[in-house]
Amino acid sequence: MKIGFFDSGIGGLTILNAVRGVLPEYDYLFYGDTKNVPYGDKTEEEIRTLTKSAVEYLFDRGAGLVVIACNTASAESLRKLQDTMLDGAYSDRKILGVIIPTIETIIDADSKTVLIIGTNRTVNSQKYNRELEKQNSSVKLITIATPTLVPLIEANQLQDAYDDLKTVVEDQTGEVDTVVLGCTHYTVLKNQLKSDFPKLKIISQDEVIPDKLKTYLENHPEIKLRLTKGKNLETFITGDAEQG
């Protein structure tokens, strides 16, 4: 069995590459749905349909564990897919997301007031707020949607994307002590953000997921022992499907 990663575009590759740095021995699959990016402006039903197709693709190609490395899909689809897919033919598989590990990191960081930047669907889902409430945490959340960032990043217009991000963070300076980049695409902007805002804690999911996944596998040997160790990586990008 392999470890599968799914993202609405290519942003999830930053998470996957970071995971491979910590867990290089395993075999990996990546599914990037560039044909349908961005997910942040889609309906809940559309997101669930696209995410289900991606997870099925990864399962059918040998993934024993799939990480939904997309905040929008994690917010709108993860629990539903866990409840409906992990029986029958897929009863021996697992589906994980990125939001709960990020919430755990927020709490561990002793943050007081946190700015979470994400897509429209991630912010409107209130998933971060609900998961934090379950932890009985006193952390105050400020959530702001930044719908321009994913299209700009996918088009490699990184400076324009960063300028939009910087404006949002500057508007909250003095109010927050932590910024969460609540979209895997945003990880490419973290270094410049850290440089410009050295007093803020910047939580980027490529720095969260690797150690969280390692701990998960250590706590679930029944999964870990079934994973193959060939150091291979296979990728499928939907936007290239017609040419490939």
mmCIF file of N, CA and C in Angstrom, residues 37-121:
data_model
loop_
_atom_site.group_PDB
_atom_site.id
_atom_site.type_symbol
_atom_site.label_atom_id
_atom_site.label_comp_id
_atom_site.label_asym_id
_atom_site.label_seq_id
_atom_site.Cartn_x
_atom_site.Cartn_y
_atom_site.Cartn_z
ATOM 1 N N VAL A 37 -9.441 23.511 -10.467
ATOM 2 C CA VAL A 37 -9.024 24.515 -9.499
ATOM 3 C C VAL A 37 -9.574 25.890 -9.923
ATOM 4 N N PRO A 38 -9.979 26.758 -8.991
ATOM 5 C CA PRO A 38 -9.973 26.582 -7.533
ATOM 6 C C PRO A 38 -11.262 25.937 -7.030
ATOM 7 N N TYR A 39 -11.160 25.299 -5.870
ATOM 8 C CA TYR A 39 -12.329 24.689 -5.242
ATOM 9 C C TYR A 39 -13.093 25.691 -4.377
ATOM 10 N N GLY A 40 -12.437 26.789 -4.011
ATOM 11 C CA GLY A 40 -13.011 27.712 -3.044
ATOM 12 C C GLY A 40 -14.270 28.406 -3.482
ATOM 13 N N ASP A 41 -14.561 28.412 -4.785
ATOM 14 C CA ASP A 41 -15.781 29.062 -5.266
ATOM 15 C C ASP A 41 -16.827 28.060 -5.742
ATOM 16 N N LYS A 42 -16.612 26.760 -5.426
ATOM 17 C CA LYS A 42 -17.545 25.721 -5.844
ATOM 18 C C LYS A 42 -18.555 25.408 -4.737
ATOM 19 N N THR A 43 -19.648 24.728 -5.117
ATOM 20 C CA THR A 43 -20.641 24.337 -4.129
ATOM 21 C C THR A 43 -20.136 23.153 -3.312
ATOM 22 N N GLU A 44 -20.778 22.926 -2.185
ATOM 23 C CA GLU A 44 -20.409 21.796 -1.331
ATOM 24 C C GLU A 44 -20.549 20.484 -2.089
ATOM 25 N N GLU A 45 -21.614 20.335 -2.866
ATOM 26 C CA GLU A 45 -21.825 19.104 -3.626
ATOM 27 C C GLU A 45 -20.735 18.908 -4.674
ATOM 28 N N GLU A 46 -20.351 19.976 -5.365
ATOM 29 C CA GLU A 46 -19.292 19.866 -6.367
ATOM 30 C C GLU A 46 -17.976 19.446 -5.726
ATOM 31 N N ILE A 47 -17.663 20.050 -4.583
ATOM 32 C CA ILE A 47 -16.408 19.730 -3.899
ATOM 33 C C ILE A 47 -16.394 18.273 -3.455
ATOM 34 N N ARG A 48 -17.496 17.804 -2.906
ATOM 35 C CA ARG A 48 -17.561 16.408 -2.448
ATOM 36 C C ARG A 48 -17.438 15.437 -3.618
ATOM 37 N N THR A 49 -18.080 15.749 -4.738
ATOM 38 C CA THR A 49 -18.012 14.871 -5.910
ATOM 39 C C THR A 49 -16.591 14.786 -6.442
ATOM 40 N N LEU A 50 -15.931 15.929 -6.560
ATOM 41 C CA LEU A 50 -14.563 15.954 -7.074
ATOM 42 C C LEU A 50 -13.599 15.271 -6.112
ATOM 43 N N THR A 51 -13.785 15.503 -4.823
ATOM 44 C CA THR A 51 -12.900 14.897 -3.824
ATOM 45 C C THR A 51 -13.087 13.390 -3.778
ATOM 46 N N LYS A 52 -14.325 12.935 -3.846
ATOM 47 C CA LYS A 52 -14.595 11.498 -3.847
ATOM 48 C C LYS A 52 -13.932 10.822 -5.052
ATOM 49 N N SER A 53 -14.007 11.454 -6.210
ATOM 50 C CA SER A 53 -13.375 10.886 -7.407
ATOM 51 C C SER A 53 -11.866 10.773 -7.232
ATOM 52 N N ALA A 54 -11.277 11.798 -6.629
ATOM 53 C CA ALA A 54 -9.828 11.794 -6.417
ATOM 54 C C ALA A 54 -9.415 10.701 -5.436
ATOM 55 N N VAL A 55 -10.156 10.574 -4.337
ATOM 56 C CA VAL A 55 -9.823 9.559 -3.329
ATOM 57 C C VAL A 55 -9.992 8.159 -3.917
ATOM 58 N N GLU A 56 -11.045 7.945 -4.678
ATOM 59 C CA GLU A 56 -11.246 6.647 -5.332
ATOM 60 C C GLU A 56 -10.093 6.334 -6.280
ATOM 61 N N TYR A 57 -9.664 7.341 -7.028
ATOM 62 C CA TYR A 57 -8.537 7.153 -7.948
ATOM 63 C C TYR A 57 -7.305 6.680 -7.182
ATOM 64 N N LEU A 58 -7.022 7.325 -6.069
ATOM 65 C CA LEU A 58 -5.838 6.975 -5.277
ATOM 66 C C LEU A 58 -5.978 5.599 -4.635
ATOM 67 N N PHE A 59 -7.160 5.315 -4.093
ATOM 68 C CA PHE A 59 -7.388 3.990 -3.506
ATOM 69 C C PHE A 59 -7.218 2.895 -4.562
ATOM 70 N N ASP A 60 -7.801 3.127 -5.732
ATOM 71 C CA ASP A 60 -7.773 2.094 -6.778
ATOM 72 C C ASP A 60 -6.372 1.876 -7.343
ATOM 73 N N ARG A 61 -5.468 2.805 -7.081
ATOM 74 C CA ARG A 61 -4.089 2.654 -7.537
ATOM 75 C C ARG A 61 -3.141 2.289 -6.405
ATOM 76 N N GLY A 62 -3.709 1.821 -5.309
ATOM 77 C CA GLY A 62 -2.891 1.218 -4.280
ATOM 78 C C GLY A 62 -2.645 2.029 -3.027
ATOM 79 N N ALA A 63 -3.325 3.168 -2.879
ATOM 80 C CA ALA A 63 -3.140 3.954 -1.657
ATOM 81 C C ALA A 63 -3.889 3.294 -0.499
ATOM 82 N N GLY A 64 -3.196 3.070 0.592
ATOM 83 C CA GLY A 64 -3.836 2.553 1.790
ATOM 84 C C GLY A 64 -4.281 3.666 2.712
ATOM 85 N N LEU A 65 -3.669 4.815 2.536
ATOM 86 C CA LEU A 65 -3.937 6.002 3.345
ATOM 87 C C LEU A 65 -3.921 7.199 2.409
ATOM 88 N N VAL A 66 -4.966 8.022 2.476
ATOM 89 C CA VAL A 66 -5.029 9.226 1.649
ATOM 90 C C VAL A 66 -5.110 10.453 2.542
ATOM 91 N N VAL A 67 -4.240 11.415 2.279
ATOM 92 C CA VAL A 67 -4.270 12.702 2.961
ATOM 93 C C VAL A 67 -4.916 13.716 2.021
ATOM 94 N N ILE A 68 -6.035 14.281 2.442
ATOM 95 C CA ILE A 68 -6.668 15.349 1.672
ATOM 96 C C ILE A 68 -5.925 16.634 2.012
ATOM 97 N N ALA A 69 -4.945 16.961 1.182
ATOM 98 C CA ALA A 69 -4.075 18.113 1.444
ATOM 99 C C ALA A 69 -4.681 19.372 0.846
ATOM 100 N N CYS A 70 -5.931 19.589 1.173
ATOM 101 C CA CYS A 70 -6.691 20.735 0.662
ATOM 102 C C CYS A 70 -7.645 21.144 1.770
ATOM 103 N N ASN A 71 -7.525 22.361 2.237
ATOM 104 C CA ASN A 71 -8.367 22.804 3.345
ATOM 105 C C ASN A 71 -9.835 22.849 2.963
ATOM 106 N N THR A 72 -10.122 23.301 1.739
ATOM 107 C CA THR A 72 -11.510 23.381 1.298
ATOM 108 C C THR A 72 -12.141 22.002 1.260
ATOM 109 N N ALA A 73 -11.437 21.037 0.676
ATOM 110 C CA ALA A 73 -11.959 19.669 0.607
ATOM 111 C C ALA A 73 -12.022 19.038 1.996
ATOM 112 N N SER A 74 -11.045 19.325 2.841
ATOM 113 C CA SER A 74 -11.073 18.807 4.209
ATOM 114 C C SER A 74 -12.284 19.348 4.955
ATOM 115 N N ALA A 75 -12.555 20.636 4.771
ATOM 116 C CA ALA A 75 -13.668 21.267 5.476
ATOM 117 C C ALA A 75 -15.019 20.745 5.006
ATOM 118 N N GLU A 76 -15.168 20.554 3.707
ATOM 119 C CA GLU A 76 -16.471 20.240 3.141
ATOM 120 C C GLU A 76 -16.724 18.753 2.914
ATOM 121 N N SER A 77 -15.662 17.947 2.833
ATOM 122 C CA SER A 77 -15.849 16.571 2.370
ATOM 123 C C SER A 77 -15.301 15.491 3.286
ATOM 124 N N LEU A 78 -14.307 15.796 4.100
ATOM 125 C CA LEU A 78 -13.580 14.749 4.820
ATOM 126 C C LEU A 78 -14.492 13.854 5.637
ATOM 127 N N ARG A 79 -15.279 14.434 6.533
ATOM 128 C CA ARG A 79 -16.114 13.613 7.414
ATOM 129 C C ARG A 79 -17.118 12.787 6.628
ATOM 130 N N LYS A 80 -17.709 13.376 5.601
ATOM 131 C CA LYS A 80 -18.686 12.654 4.777
ATOM 132 C C LYS A 80 -18.030 11.461 4.087
ATOM 133 N N LEU A 81 -16.842 11.653 3.535
ATOM 134 C CA LEU A 81 -16.160 10.562 2.843
ATOM 135 C C LEU A 81 -15.715 9.476 3.820
ATOM 136 N N GLN A 82 -15.272 9.880 4.996
ATOM 137 C CA GLN A 82 -14.903 8.890 6.013
ATOM 138 C C GLN A 82 -16.109 8.021 6.377
ATOM 139 N N ASP A 83 -17.278 8.656 6.458
ATOM 140 C CA ASP A 83 -18.488 7.937 6.862
ATOM 141 C C ASP A 83 -19.032 7.031 5.754
ATOM 142 N N THR A 84 -18.812 7.404 4.496
ATOM 143 C CA THR A 84 -19.445 6.686 3.393
ATOM 144 C C THR A 84 -18.510 5.778 2.599
ATOM 145 N N MET A 85 -17.215 6.072 2.580
ATOM 146 C CA MET A 85 -16.293 5.315 1.736
ATOM 147 C C MET A 85 -15.548 4.204 2.464
ATOM 148 N N LEU A 86 -15.347 4.389 3.763
ATOM 149 C CA LEU A 86 -14.480 3.458 4.476
ATOM 150 C C LEU A 86 -15.236 2.223 4.960
ATOM 151 N N ASP A 87 -15.982 1.647 4.043
ATOM 152 C CA ASP A 87 -16.624 0.371 4.289
ATOM 153 C C ASP A 87 -16.577 -0.408 2.978
ATOM 154 N N GLY A 88 -17.032 -1.627 2.988
ATOM 155 C CA GLY A 88 -16.999 -2.417 1.769
ATOM 156 C C GLY A 88 -15.587 -2.589 1.246
ATOM 157 N N ALA A 89 -15.390 -2.206 -0.009
ATOM 158 C CA ALA A 89 -14.102 -2.410 -0.680
ATOM 159 C C ALA A 89 -12.980 -1.609 -0.035
ATOM 160 N N TYR A 90 -13.315 -0.525 0.677
ATOM 161 C CA TYR A 90 -12.291 0.357 1.246
ATOM 162 C C TYR A 90 -12.249 0.298 2.772
ATOM 163 N N SER A 91 -12.727 -0.776 3.341
ATOM 164 C CA SER A 91 -12.811 -0.859 4.799
ATOM 165 C C SER A 91 -11.446 -0.901 5.470
ATOM 166 N N ASP A 92 -10.417 -1.223 4.696
ATOM 167 C CA ASP A 92 -9.069 -1.299 5.266
ATOM 168 C C ASP A 92 -8.240 -0.046 4.965
ATOM 169 N N ARG A 93 -8.900 1.013 4.508
ATOM 170 C CA ARG A 93 -8.190 2.241 4.146
ATOM 171 C C ARG A 93 -8.486 3.356 5.159
ATOM 172 N N LYS A 94 -7.725 4.452 5.048
ATOM 173 C CA LYS A 94 -7.923 5.607 5.914
ATOM 174 C C LYS A 94 -7.879 6.891 5.081
ATOM 175 N N ILE A 95 -8.657 7.887 5.508
ATOM 176 C CA ILE A 95 -8.642 9.214 4.888
ATOM 177 C C ILE A 95 -8.399 10.235 5.990
ATOM 178 N N LEU A 96 -7.383 11.065 5.806
ATOM 179 C CA LEU A 96 -7.041 12.100 6.784
ATOM 180 C C LEU A 96 -7.121 13.480 6.127
ATOM 181 N N GLY A 97 -7.260 14.499 6.952
ATOM 182 C CA GLY A 97 -7.290 15.872 6.460
ATOM 183 C C GLY A 97 -6.182 16.709 7.074
ATOM 184 N N VAL A 98 -6.248 18.017 6.845
ATOM 185 C CA VAL A 98 -5.192 18.906 7.337
ATOM 186 C C VAL A 98 -5.670 19.892 8.398
ATOM 187 N N ILE A 99 -6.966 19.954 8.636
ATOM 188 C CA ILE A 99 -7.480 20.985 9.544
ATOM 189 C C ILE A 99 -7.239 20.625 11.010
ATOM 190 N N ILE A 100 -7.577 19.416 11.430
ATOM 191 C CA ILE A 100 -7.386 19.048 12.834
ATOM 192 C C ILE A 100 -5.913 19.100 13.239
ATOM 193 N N PRO A 101 -4.967 18.592 12.425
ATOM 194 C CA PRO A 101 -3.554 18.762 12.793
ATOM 195 C C PRO A 101 -3.154 20.225 12.945
ATOM 196 N N THR A 102 -3.746 21.089 12.126
ATOM 197 C CA THR A 102 -3.429 22.520 12.222
ATOM 198 C C THR A 102 -4.001 23.120 13.501
ATOM 199 N N ILE A 103 -5.206 22.711 13.871
ATOM 200 C CA ILE A 103 -5.806 23.157 15.126
ATOM 201 C C ILE A 103 -4.934 22.741 16.309
ATOM 202 N N GLU A 104 -4.456 21.511 16.279
ATOM 203 C CA GLU A 104 -3.578 21.030 17.360
ATOM 204 C C GLU A 104 -2.315 21.884 17.447
ATOM 205 N N THR A 105 -1.791 22.296 16.306
ATOM 206 C CA THR A 105 -0.583 23.129 16.289
ATOM 207 C C THR A 105 -0.867 24.514 16.842
ATOM 208 N N ILE A 106 -2.026 25.064 16.527
ATOM 209 C CA ILE A 106 -2.424 26.368 17.076
ATOM 210 C C ILE A 106 -2.449 26.314 18.598
ATOM 211 N N ILE A 107 -3.052 25.273 19.137
ATOM 212 C CA ILE A 107 -3.154 25.136 20.597
ATOM 213 C C ILE A 107 -1.778 24.948 21.214
ATOM 214 N N ASP A 108 -0.954 24.117 20.602
ATOM 215 C CA ASP A 108 0.388 23.869 21.128
ATOM 216 C C ASP A 108 1.261 25.121 21.097
ATOM 217 N N ALA A 109 0.951 26.047 20.174
ATOM 218 C CA ALA A 109 1.746 27.271 20.042
ATOM 219 C C ALA A 109 1.371 28.330 21.071
ATOM 220 N N ASP A 110 0.372 28.035 21.917
ATOM 221 C CA ASP A 110 -0.100 28.996 22.928
ATOM 222 C C ASP A 110 -0.523 30.322 22.306
ATOM 223 N N SER A 111 -1.138 30.237 21.155
ATOM 224 C CA SER A 111 -1.619 31.443 20.486
ATOM 225 C C SER A 111 -2.846 31.990 21.207
ATOM 226 N N LYS A 112 -3.011 33.296 21.137
ATOM 227 C CA LYS A 112 -4.150 33.963 21.778
ATOM 228 C C LYS A 112 -5.186 34.415 20.753
ATOM 229 N N THR A 113 -4.708 35.112 19.729
ATOM 230 C CA THR A 113 -5.590 35.586 18.665
ATOM 231 C C THR A 113 -4.978 35.197 17.333
ATOM 232 N N VAL A 114 -5.732 34.430 16.552
ATOM 233 C CA VAL A 114 -5.204 33.802 15.350
ATOM 234 C C VAL A 114 -5.966 34.278 14.121
ATOM 235 N N LEU A 115 -5.214 34.677 13.120
ATOM 236 C CA LEU A 115 -5.790 35.009 11.816
ATOM 237 C C LEU A 115 -5.651 33.793 10.912
ATOM 238 N N ILE A 116 -6.774 33.275 10.442
ATOM 239 C CA ILE A 116 -6.769 32.162 9.496
ATOM 240 C C ILE A 116 -7.172 32.693 8.127
ATOM 241 N N ILE A 117 -6.292 32.494 7.167
ATOM 242 C CA ILE A 117 -6.523 32.954 5.800
ATOM 243 C C ILE A 117 -6.787 31.730 4.936
ATOM 244 N N GLY A 118 -7.904 31.744 4.203
ATOM 245 C CA GLY A 118 -8.245 30.587 3.387
ATOM 246 C C GLY A 118 -9.161 30.961 2.236
ATOM 247 N N THR A 119 -9.675 29.944 1.572
ATOM 248 C CA THR A 119 -10.603 30.170 0.468
ATOM 249 C C THR A 119 -11.979 30.553 1.012
ATOM 250 N N ASN A 120 -12.849 30.980 0.118
ATOM 251 C CA ASN A 120 -14.210 31.318 0.528
ATOM 252 C C ASN A 120 -14.893 30.145 1.211
ATOM 253 N N ARG A 121 -14.778 28.943 0.627
ATOM 254 C CA ARG A 121 -15.475 27.787 1.178
ATOM 255 C C ARG A 121 -14.900 27.379 2.533
#
